[in-house]
Each structure stands twice: as structure tokens, then as C-alpha cells.
Short mmCIF file of C-alpha atoms in Angstrom, two decimals:
data_model
loop_
_atom_site.label_atom_id
_atom_site.label_comp_id
_atom_site.label_asym_id
_atom_site.label_seq_id
_atom_site.Cartn_x
_atom_site.Cartn_y
_atom_site.Cartn_z
CA MET A 167 116.65 36.84 138.19
CA PHE A 168 119.21 36.37 135.36
CA ASP A 169 118.61 34.95 131.90
CA ASN A 170 122.30 34.27 131.17
CA VAL A 171 125.09 33.19 133.51
CA ALA A 172 128.81 32.43 133.24
CA LEU A 173 130.15 30.26 136.05
CA MET A 174 133.90 29.92 136.56
CA LYS A 175 135.98 27.51 138.66
CA ILE A 176 133.14 25.01 138.82
CA SER A 177 135.15 21.79 139.14
CA ARG A 178 134.74 21.23 142.88
CA ARG A 179 130.92 21.47 142.86
CA TYR A 180 130.23 20.50 139.25
CA GLU A 181 127.43 17.98 139.84
CA GLU A 182 125.63 20.30 142.27
CA ILE A 183 125.86 23.20 139.79
CA VAL A 184 124.56 21.10 136.89
CA ASN A 185 121.60 19.91 138.96
CA LEU A 186 120.79 23.48 140.05
CA LEU A 187 120.93 24.74 136.46
CA LYS A 188 118.49 22.01 135.40
CA GLU A 189 116.18 22.80 138.32
CA LYS A 190 116.14 26.49 137.32
CA SER A 191 115.54 25.66 133.60
CA PHE A 192 118.96 26.62 132.21
CA LYS A 193 120.65 25.06 129.17
CA GLY A 194 124.42 25.19 129.53
CA TYR A 195 127.68 24.51 127.78
CA LEU A 196 130.93 23.43 129.40
CA VAL A 197 134.28 24.82 128.26
CA ILE A 198 137.38 23.01 129.49
CA LYS A 199 140.87 24.51 129.04
CA CYS A 200 139.54 27.47 127.03
CA GLY A 201 142.13 28.87 124.63
CA HIS A 202 144.50 25.91 124.96
CA LYS A 203 145.31 23.25 122.39
CA GLU A 204 143.43 20.75 124.58
CA GLU A 205 140.27 22.91 124.66
CA LYS A 206 137.00 20.97 124.82
CA ILE A 207 133.45 22.25 124.49
CA SER A 208 130.61 20.03 125.62
CA TYR A 209 126.95 20.65 124.87
CA ASP A 210 125.99 17.87 127.30
CA LEU A 211 126.67 18.84 130.92
CA ASP A 212 125.64 15.40 132.19
CA ARG A 213 128.52 13.81 130.28
CA TYR A 214 131.06 15.11 132.81
CA ILE A 215 129.22 14.29 136.04
CA GLY A 216 131.50 12.10 138.14
CA LYS A 217 134.57 12.90 136.02
CA LYS A 218 137.57 15.03 136.89
CA ILE A 219 137.21 18.50 135.40
CA ASP A 220 140.01 21.04 134.99
CA TYR A 221 140.10 23.68 137.76
CA LEU A 222 139.51 26.67 135.46
CA SER A 223 136.60 25.18 133.55
CA LEU A 224 133.64 27.37 132.71
CA ILE A 225 129.89 26.89 132.21
CA ILE A 226 127.94 29.36 130.08
CA ALA A 227 124.19 28.94 130.48
CA LYS A 228 120.97 30.53 129.22
CA LYS A 229 117.54 30.25 130.77
CA VAL A 230 115.11 28.26 128.61
CA LYS A 231 111.74 29.98 128.42
#
């Protein structure tokens, strides 16, 4: 349906979202505290499974063909 997605406020269902993105063949990046001094960008979505993620975190993902 979509080749690119931006998902906001993903903290509550993070693990479920990551698993769904994998299932649908998406490669994603996690941005935590975007625009702040404490901003973090992770190229490994699995790294944050089971960890507390900031409420306004964002995943940007692209479908792998």
C-alpha cells in the first residue's frame, strides 16, 4: 500500500510496531527527542525493544523491495 511511512507516538506499542514493520518488509529508523539536545537516532529498531521510549518518539520506515 505505502512504500514509506512515518509513525508518531509509538512508545506504548513499540514492540508490536517493530514486529509488524519487519513482517511487512520495512526497514526503519527510530528518532527519540527529535530537535532536542538529547536527540538520539537509532538504525537498529530491535535495540529499544523492552526499553522505555520517550512519548513523542518517531519511526521513519521504507519498504525494502
